[in-house]
Short mmCIF file of C-alpha atoms in Angstrom, two decimals:
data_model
loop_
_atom_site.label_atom_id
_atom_site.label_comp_id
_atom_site.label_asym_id
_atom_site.label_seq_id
_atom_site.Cartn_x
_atom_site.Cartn_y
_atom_site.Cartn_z
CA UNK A 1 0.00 0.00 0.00
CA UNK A 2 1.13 3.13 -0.96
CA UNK A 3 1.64 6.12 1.20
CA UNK A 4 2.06 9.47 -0.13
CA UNK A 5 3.47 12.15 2.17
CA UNK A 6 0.41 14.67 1.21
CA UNK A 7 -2.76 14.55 -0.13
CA UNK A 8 -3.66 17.82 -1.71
CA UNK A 9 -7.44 17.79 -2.05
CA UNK A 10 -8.67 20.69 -5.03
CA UNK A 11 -6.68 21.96 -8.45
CA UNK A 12 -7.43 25.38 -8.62
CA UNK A 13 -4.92 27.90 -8.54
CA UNK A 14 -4.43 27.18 -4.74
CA UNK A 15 -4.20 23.40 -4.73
CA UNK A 16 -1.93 23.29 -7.53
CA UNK A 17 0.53 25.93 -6.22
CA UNK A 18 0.91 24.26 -2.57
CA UNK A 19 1.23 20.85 -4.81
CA UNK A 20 4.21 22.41 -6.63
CA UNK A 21 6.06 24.43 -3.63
CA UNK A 22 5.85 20.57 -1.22
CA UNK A 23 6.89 18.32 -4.29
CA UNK A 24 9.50 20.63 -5.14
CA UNK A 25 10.17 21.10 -1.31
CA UNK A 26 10.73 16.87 -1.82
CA UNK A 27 7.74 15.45 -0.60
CA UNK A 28 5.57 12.60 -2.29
CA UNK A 29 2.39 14.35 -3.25
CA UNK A 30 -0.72 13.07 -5.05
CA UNK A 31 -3.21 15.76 -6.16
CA UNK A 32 -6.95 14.97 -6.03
CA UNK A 33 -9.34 16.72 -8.48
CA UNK A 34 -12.84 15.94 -9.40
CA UNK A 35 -13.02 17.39 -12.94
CA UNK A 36 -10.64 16.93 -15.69
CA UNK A 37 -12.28 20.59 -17.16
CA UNK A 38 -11.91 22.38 -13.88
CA UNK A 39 -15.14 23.95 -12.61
CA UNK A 40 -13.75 26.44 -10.53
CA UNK A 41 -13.51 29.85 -9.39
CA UNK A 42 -9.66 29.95 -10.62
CA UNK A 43 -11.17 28.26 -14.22
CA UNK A 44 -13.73 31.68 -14.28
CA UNK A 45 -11.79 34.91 -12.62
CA UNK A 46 -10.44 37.57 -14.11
CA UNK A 47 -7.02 36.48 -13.41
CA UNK A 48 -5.91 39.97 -11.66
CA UNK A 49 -2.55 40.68 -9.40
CA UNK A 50 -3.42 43.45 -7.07
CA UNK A 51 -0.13 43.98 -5.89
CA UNK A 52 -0.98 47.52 -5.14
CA UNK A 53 -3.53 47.00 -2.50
CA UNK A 54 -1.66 46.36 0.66
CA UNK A 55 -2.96 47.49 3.68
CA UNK A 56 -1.32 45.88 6.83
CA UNK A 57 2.34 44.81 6.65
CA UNK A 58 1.42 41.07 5.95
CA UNK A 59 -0.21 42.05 2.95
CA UNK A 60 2.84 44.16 1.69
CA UNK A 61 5.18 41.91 2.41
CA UNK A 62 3.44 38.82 0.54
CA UNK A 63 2.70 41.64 -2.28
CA UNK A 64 6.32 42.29 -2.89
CA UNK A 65 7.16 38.53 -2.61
CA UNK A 66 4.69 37.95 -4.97
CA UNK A 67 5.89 40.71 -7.41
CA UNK A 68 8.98 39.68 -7.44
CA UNK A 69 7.94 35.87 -8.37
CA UNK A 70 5.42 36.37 -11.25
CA UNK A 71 7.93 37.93 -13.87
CA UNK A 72 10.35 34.78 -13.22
CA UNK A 73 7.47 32.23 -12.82
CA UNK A 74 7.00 31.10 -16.17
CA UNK A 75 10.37 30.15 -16.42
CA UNK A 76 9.91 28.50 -13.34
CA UNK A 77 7.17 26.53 -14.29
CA UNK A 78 8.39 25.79 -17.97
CA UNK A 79 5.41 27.21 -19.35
CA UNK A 80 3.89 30.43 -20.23
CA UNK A 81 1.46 31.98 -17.92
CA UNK A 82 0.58 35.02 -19.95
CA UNK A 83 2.05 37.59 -16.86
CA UNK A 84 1.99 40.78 -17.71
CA UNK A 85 0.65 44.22 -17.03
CA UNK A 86 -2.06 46.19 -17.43
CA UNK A 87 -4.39 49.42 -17.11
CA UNK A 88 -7.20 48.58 -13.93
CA UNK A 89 -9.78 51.00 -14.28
CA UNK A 90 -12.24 51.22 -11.32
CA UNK A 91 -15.35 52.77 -12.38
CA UNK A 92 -17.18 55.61 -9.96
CA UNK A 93 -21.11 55.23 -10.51
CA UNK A 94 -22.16 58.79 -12.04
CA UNK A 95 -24.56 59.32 -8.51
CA UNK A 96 -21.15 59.38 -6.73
CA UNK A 97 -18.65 61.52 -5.56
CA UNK A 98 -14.85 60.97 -7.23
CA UNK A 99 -12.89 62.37 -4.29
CA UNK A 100 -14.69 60.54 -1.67
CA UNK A 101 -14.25 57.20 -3.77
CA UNK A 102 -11.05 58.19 -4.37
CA UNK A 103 -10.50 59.27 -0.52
CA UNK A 104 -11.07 55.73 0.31
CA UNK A 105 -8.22 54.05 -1.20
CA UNK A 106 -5.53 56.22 0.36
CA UNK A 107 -4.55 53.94 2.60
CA UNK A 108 -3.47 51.25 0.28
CA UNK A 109 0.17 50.82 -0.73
CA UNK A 110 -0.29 52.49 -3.75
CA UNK A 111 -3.19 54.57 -4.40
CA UNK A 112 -4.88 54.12 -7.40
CA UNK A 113 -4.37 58.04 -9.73
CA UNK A 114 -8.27 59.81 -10.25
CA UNK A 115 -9.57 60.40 -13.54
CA UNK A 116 -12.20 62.65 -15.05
CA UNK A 117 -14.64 61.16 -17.43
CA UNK A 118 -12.60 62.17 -20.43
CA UNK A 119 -9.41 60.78 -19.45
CA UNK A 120 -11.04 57.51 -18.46
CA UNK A 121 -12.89 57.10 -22.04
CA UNK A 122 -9.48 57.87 -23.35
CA UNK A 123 -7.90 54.87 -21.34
CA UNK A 124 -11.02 52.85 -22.24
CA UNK A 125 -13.29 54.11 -25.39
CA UNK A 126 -15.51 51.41 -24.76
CA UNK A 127 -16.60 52.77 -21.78
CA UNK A 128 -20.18 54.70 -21.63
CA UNK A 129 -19.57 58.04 -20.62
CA UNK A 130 -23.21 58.83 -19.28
CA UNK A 131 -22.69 55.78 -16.62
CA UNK A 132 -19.45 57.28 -15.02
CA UNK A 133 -18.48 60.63 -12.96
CA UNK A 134 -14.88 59.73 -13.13
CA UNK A 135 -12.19 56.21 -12.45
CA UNK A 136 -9.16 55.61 -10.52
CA UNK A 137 -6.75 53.45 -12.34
CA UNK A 138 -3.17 52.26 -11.69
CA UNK A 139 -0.93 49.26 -13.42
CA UNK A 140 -2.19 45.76 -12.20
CA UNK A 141 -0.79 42.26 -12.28
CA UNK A 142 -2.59 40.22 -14.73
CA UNK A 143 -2.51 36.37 -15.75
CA UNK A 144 -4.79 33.77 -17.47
CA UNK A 145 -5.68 31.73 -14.25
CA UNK A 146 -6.26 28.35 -15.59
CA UNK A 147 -2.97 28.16 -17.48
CA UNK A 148 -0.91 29.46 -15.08
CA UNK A 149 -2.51 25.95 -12.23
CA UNK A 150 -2.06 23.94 -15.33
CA UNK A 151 1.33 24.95 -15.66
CA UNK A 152 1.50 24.31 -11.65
CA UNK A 153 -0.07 20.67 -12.27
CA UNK A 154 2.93 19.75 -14.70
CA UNK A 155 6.27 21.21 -12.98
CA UNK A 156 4.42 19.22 -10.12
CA UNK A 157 4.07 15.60 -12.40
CA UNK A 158 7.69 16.58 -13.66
CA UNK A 159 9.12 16.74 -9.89
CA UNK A 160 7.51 13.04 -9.21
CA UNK A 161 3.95 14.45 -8.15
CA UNK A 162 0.93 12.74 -9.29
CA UNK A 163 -2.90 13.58 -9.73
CA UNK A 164 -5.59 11.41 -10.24
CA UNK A 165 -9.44 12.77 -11.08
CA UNK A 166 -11.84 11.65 -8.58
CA UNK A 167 -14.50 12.90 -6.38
CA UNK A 168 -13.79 12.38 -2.42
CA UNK A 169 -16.03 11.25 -0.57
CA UNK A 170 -14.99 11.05 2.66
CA UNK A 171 -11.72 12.17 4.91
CA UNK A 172 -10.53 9.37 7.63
CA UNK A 173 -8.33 10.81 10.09
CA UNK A 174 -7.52 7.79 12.25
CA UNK A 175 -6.70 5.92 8.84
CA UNK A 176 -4.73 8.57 7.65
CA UNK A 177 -6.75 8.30 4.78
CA UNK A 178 -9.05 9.81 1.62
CA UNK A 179 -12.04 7.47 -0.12
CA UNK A 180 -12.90 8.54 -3.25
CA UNK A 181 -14.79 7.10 -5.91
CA UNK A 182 -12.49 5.60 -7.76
CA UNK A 183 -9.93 4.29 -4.77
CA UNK A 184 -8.68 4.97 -0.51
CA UNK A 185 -5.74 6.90 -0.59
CA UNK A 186 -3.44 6.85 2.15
CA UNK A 187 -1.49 9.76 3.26
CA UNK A 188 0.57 11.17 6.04
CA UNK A 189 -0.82 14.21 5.75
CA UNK A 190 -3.92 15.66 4.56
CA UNK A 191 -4.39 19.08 3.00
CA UNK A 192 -8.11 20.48 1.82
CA UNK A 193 -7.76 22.92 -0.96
CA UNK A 194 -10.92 23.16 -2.20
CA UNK A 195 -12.26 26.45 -2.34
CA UNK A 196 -15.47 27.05 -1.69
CA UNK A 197 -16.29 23.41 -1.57
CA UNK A 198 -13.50 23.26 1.71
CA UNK A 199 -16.36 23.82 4.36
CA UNK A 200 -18.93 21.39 3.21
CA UNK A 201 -16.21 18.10 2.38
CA UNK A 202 -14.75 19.11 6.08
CA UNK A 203 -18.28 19.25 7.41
CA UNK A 204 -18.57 15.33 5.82
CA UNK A 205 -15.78 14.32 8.28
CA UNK A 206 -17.50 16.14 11.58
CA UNK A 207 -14.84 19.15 11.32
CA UNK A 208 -16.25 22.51 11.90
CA UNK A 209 -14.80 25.39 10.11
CA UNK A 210 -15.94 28.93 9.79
CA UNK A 211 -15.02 29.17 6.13
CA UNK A 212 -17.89 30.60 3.60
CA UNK A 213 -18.64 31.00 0.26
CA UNK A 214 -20.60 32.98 -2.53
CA UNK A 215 -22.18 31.63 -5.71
CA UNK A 216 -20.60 33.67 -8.51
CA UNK A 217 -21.71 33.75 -12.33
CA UNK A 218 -20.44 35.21 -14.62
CA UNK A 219 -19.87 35.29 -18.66
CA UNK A 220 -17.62 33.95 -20.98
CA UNK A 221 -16.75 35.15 -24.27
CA UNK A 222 -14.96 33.34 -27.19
CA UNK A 223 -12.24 35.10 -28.99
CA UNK A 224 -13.71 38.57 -30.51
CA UNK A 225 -11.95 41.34 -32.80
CA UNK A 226 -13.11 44.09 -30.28
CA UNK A 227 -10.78 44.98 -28.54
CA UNK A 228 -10.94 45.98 -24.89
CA UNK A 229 -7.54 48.14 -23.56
CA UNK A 230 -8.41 47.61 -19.20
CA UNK A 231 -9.70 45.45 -16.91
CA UNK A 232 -12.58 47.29 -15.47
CA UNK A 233 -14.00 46.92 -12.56
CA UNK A 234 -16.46 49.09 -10.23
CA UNK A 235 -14.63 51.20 -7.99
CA UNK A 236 -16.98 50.31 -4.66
CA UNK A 237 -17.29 46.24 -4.70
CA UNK A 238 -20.49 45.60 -3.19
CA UNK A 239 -18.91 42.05 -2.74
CA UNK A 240 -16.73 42.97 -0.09
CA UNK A 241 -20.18 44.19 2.20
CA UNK A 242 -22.05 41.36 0.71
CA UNK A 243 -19.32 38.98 2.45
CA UNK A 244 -19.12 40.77 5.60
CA UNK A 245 -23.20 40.73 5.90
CA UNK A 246 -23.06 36.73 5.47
CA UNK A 247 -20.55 35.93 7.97
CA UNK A 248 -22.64 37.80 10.80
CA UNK A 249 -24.64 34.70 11.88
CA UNK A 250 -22.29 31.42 11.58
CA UNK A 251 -25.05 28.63 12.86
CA UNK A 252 -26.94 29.28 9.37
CA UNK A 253 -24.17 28.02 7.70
CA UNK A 254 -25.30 24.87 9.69
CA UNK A 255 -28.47 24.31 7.10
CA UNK A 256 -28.39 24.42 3.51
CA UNK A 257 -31.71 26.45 2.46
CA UNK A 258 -30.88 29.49 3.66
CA UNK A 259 -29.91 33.33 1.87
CA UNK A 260 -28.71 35.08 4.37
CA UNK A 261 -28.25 38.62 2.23
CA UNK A 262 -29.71 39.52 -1.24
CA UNK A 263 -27.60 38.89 -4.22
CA UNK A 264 -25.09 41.78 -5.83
CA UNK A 265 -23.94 42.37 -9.24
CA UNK A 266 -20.20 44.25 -9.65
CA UNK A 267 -20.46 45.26 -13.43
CA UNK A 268 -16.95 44.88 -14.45
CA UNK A 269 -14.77 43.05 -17.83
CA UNK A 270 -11.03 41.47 -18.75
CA UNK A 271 -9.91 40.51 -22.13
CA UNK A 272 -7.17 37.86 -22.31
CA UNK A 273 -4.65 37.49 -25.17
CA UNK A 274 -6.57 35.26 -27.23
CA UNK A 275 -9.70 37.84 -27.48
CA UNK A 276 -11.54 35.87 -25.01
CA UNK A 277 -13.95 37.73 -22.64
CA UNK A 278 -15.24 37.36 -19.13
CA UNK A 279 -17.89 39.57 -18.07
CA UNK A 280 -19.17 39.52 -14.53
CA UNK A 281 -20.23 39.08 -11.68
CA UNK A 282 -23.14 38.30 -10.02
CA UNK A 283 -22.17 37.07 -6.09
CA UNK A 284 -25.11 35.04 -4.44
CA UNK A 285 -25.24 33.78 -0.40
CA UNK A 286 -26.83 30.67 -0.16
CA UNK A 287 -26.08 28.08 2.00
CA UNK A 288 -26.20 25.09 -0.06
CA UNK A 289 -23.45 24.56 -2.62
CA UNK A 290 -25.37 23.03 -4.98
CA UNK A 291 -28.09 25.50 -4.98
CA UNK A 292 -29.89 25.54 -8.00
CA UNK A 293 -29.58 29.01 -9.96
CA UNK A 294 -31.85 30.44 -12.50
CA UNK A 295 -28.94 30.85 -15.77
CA UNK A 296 -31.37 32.37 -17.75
CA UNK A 297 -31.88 35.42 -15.42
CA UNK A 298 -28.68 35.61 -14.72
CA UNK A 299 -27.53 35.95 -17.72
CA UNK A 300 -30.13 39.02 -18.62
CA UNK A 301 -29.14 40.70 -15.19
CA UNK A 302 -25.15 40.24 -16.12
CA UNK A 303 -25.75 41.80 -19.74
CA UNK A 304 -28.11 44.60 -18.91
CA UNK A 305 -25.70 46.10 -16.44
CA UNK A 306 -22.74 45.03 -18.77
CA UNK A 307 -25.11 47.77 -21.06
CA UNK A 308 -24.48 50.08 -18.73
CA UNK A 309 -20.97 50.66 -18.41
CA UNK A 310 -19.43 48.99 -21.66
CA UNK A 311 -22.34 48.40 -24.03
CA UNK A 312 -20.32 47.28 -26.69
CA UNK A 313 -20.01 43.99 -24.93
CA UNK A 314 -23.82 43.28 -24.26
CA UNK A 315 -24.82 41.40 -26.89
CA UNK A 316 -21.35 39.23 -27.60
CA UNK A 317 -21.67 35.83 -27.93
CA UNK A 318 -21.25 33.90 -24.56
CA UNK A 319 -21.70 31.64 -22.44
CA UNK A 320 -22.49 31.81 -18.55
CA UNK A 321 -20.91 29.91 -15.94
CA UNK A 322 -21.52 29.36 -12.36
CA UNK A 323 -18.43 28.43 -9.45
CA UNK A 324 -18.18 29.08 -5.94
CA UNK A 325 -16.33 31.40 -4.21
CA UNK A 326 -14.44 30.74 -0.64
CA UNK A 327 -13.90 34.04 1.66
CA UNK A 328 -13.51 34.19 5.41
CA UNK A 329 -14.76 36.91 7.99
CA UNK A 330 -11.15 38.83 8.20
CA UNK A 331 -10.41 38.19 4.34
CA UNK A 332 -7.23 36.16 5.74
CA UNK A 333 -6.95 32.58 4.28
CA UNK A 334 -6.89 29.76 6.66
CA UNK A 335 -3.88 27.82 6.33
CA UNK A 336 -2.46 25.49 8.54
CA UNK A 337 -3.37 22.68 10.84
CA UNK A 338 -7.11 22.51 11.49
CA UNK A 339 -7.59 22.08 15.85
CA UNK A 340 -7.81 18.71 17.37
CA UNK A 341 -6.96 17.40 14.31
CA UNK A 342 -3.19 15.57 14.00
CA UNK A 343 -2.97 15.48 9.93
CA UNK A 344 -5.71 17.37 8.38
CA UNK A 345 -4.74 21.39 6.92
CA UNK A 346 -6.27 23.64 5.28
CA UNK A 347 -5.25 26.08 2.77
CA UNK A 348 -8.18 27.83 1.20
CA UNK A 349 -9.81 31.35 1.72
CA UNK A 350 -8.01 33.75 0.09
CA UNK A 351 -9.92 36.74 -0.71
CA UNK A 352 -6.80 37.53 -3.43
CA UNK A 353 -5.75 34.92 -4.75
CA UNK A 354 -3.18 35.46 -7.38
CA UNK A 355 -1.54 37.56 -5.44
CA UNK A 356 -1.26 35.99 -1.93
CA UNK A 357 -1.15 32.05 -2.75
CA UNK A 358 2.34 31.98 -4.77
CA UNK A 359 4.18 33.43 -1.16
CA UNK A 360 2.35 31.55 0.45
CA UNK A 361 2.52 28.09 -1.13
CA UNK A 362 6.41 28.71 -0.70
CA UNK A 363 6.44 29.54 3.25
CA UNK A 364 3.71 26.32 3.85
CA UNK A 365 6.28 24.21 2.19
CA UNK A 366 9.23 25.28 4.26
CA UNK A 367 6.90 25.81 7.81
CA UNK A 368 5.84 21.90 7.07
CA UNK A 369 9.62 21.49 6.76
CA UNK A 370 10.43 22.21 9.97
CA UNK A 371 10.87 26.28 9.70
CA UNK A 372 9.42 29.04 11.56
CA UNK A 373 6.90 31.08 9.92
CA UNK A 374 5.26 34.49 11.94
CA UNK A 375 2.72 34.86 8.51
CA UNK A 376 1.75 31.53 8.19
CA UNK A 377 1.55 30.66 12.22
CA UNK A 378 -1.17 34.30 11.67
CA UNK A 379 -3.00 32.38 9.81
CA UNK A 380 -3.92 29.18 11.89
CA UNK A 381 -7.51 28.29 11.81
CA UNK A 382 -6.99 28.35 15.57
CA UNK A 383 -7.78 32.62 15.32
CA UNK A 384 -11.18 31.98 14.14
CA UNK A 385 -11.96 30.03 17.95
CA UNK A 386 -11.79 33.42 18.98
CA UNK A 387 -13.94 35.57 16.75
#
């Protein structure tokens, strides 16, 4: 019987990077993943590195690491990850004030520069003029998500790694173990990576966690000759108060029928280097992850506020997709040892991915190793006992 020293449960971009950073750190890792077309939220973001955003010395110091990676990264991996830079443009609603939207990113890193409405259709001429009383924009990170965990997934098969596709079905602890459908693997240690699925396969194996997630949807656009020169996104994210609304009651996480807040939609688009599209996103609460979502109303409420700001892209041919979303209540990830628990971890959460998990893949590898680690110790699932 074989024994692998980790288990890494979930290939999204999260999964596939902590894969990577232990094989290469020289443990035996298998990589479990139910679909061989991922489903999830890495497959359908935007694929954005807000290394500017900073706003407590953690968060700058895993931005610069993380700067300093991505340009070298695709060398790394042996494959091309389409890094590169480009022009974010956060939208201000025309019923809102410029400076006070403005105002409120001044304590980030690197504050975003205001524009009036002409100099933001000048960065953008797709936008709609009428729909805007100014932007912010600064020079973001920017990658195409799924190739850049593929390219993970095969520096990870090259350093001895292995992944098998197959749904798990349940975690054993005292067995050391994960049953799937397909086979029991056995494992020293066990890591869930699974996004926003992480709190309902721990809740399987009688672990609490106070991990959540939103149902996102958004749409997705085949190559097109338009050409769109930003990723644009609203200035004020109603997803950020939508998550902070959901996490005030924890116990209705419990049941899987409820909606604890009403659903939001942040108008915003990215193209990637093919011509492909993603237009987005709606961000649902409900408690069950297998909710059932009406696409076709969806997909009207996406396109009509898509009108709105950048009505150019309303009517492209597209299709909409559906993933969920993990966040937690202090938009830290959880990473480490889950309490009471001797070889079960979690690494999931992370309100930024692509710019947090690369850093932090790296310092799991090396804590697991044996070294000290102040950032990743932070982020224990032991600090959420006492919230």
């Amino acid at each position: 019987m074989k024994t692998y020293d980790w288990i890494i449960i979930g290939a999204g971009i999260t999964g596939t990077a902590l894969a990577y950073e232990l094989a290469k750190t020289g443990f035996s890792v298998l990589l479990l993943e139910q679909y061989p077309m991922p489903q999830n939220a890495t497959r359908y973001s935007y694929g954005g590195i807000s290394y500017w955003a900073g706003t407590t010395p953690i968060t700058q110091q895993l931005s610069q690491e993380s700067m300093a990676r991505y340009p070298i990264l695709s060398q790394e991996l042996d494959a091309d990850i389409q890094f590169r830079e480009l022009d974010l443009l956060l939208t201000i609603p025309s019923n809102s004030d410029p400076k006070t939207t403005s105002a409120s990113y001044a304590h980030l890193t690197i504050p975003p520069t205001r524009l009036n409405i002409q100099e933001a259709c000048e960065l953008e001429p797709l936008l709609n003029k009428n729909a805007i009383s100014g932007a912010l924009t600064i020079k973001h990170g920017h990658i195409h998500p799924n190739k850049t965990a593929q390219a993970y997934i095969q520096a990870m098969l090259r350093l001895g790694g292995e992944l098998q596709f197959t749904q798990v079905l349940e975690l054993n602890q005292g067995l050391k173990s994960v049953k799937t459908t397909t086979a029991t693997f056995h494992s020293a240690n066990i890591a869930i990576c699974a996004g926003g699925l992480s709190r309902q396969l721990l809740k399987l194996a009688g672990i609490p966690i106070k991990m959540y997630f939103s149902h996102a949807e958004i749409i997705e656009t085949p190559p097109v000759d338009l050409r769109l020169r930003t990723l644009v996104t609203p200035a004020n994210l109603q997803r950020l108060q939508l998550e902070i609304a959901a996490t005030q009651i924890d116990k209705l996480w419990d049941e899987s029928g409820y909606e604890p807040v009403a659903p939001i939609l942040d108008a915003g688009a990215v193209q990637f280097l093919d011509g492909s599209l993603r237009l987005g996103q709606i961000s649902r609460i409900l408690t069950n992850p297998y909710a059932s979502i009406n696409s076709e109303a969806s997909e009207k409420w996406l396109r009509t506020s898509i009108n709105n700001i950048l009505p150019t892209l309303e009517k492209l041919p597209g299709t909409r997709h559906h993933c969920l979303v993990a966040f937690t209540k202090d938009k830290f990830p959880l990473i480490g040892k889950i309490p009471e628990f001797e070889n079960i971890y979690i690494f999931s959460g992370f309100s930024s991915p692509f710019v947090f998990v690369p850093p932090l893949a790296t310092r799991f590898a090396k804590f697991v190793s044996g070294y000290q680690d102040k950032i990743i110790s932070q982020m224990s699932p032991d600090r959420t006992n006492l919230s």
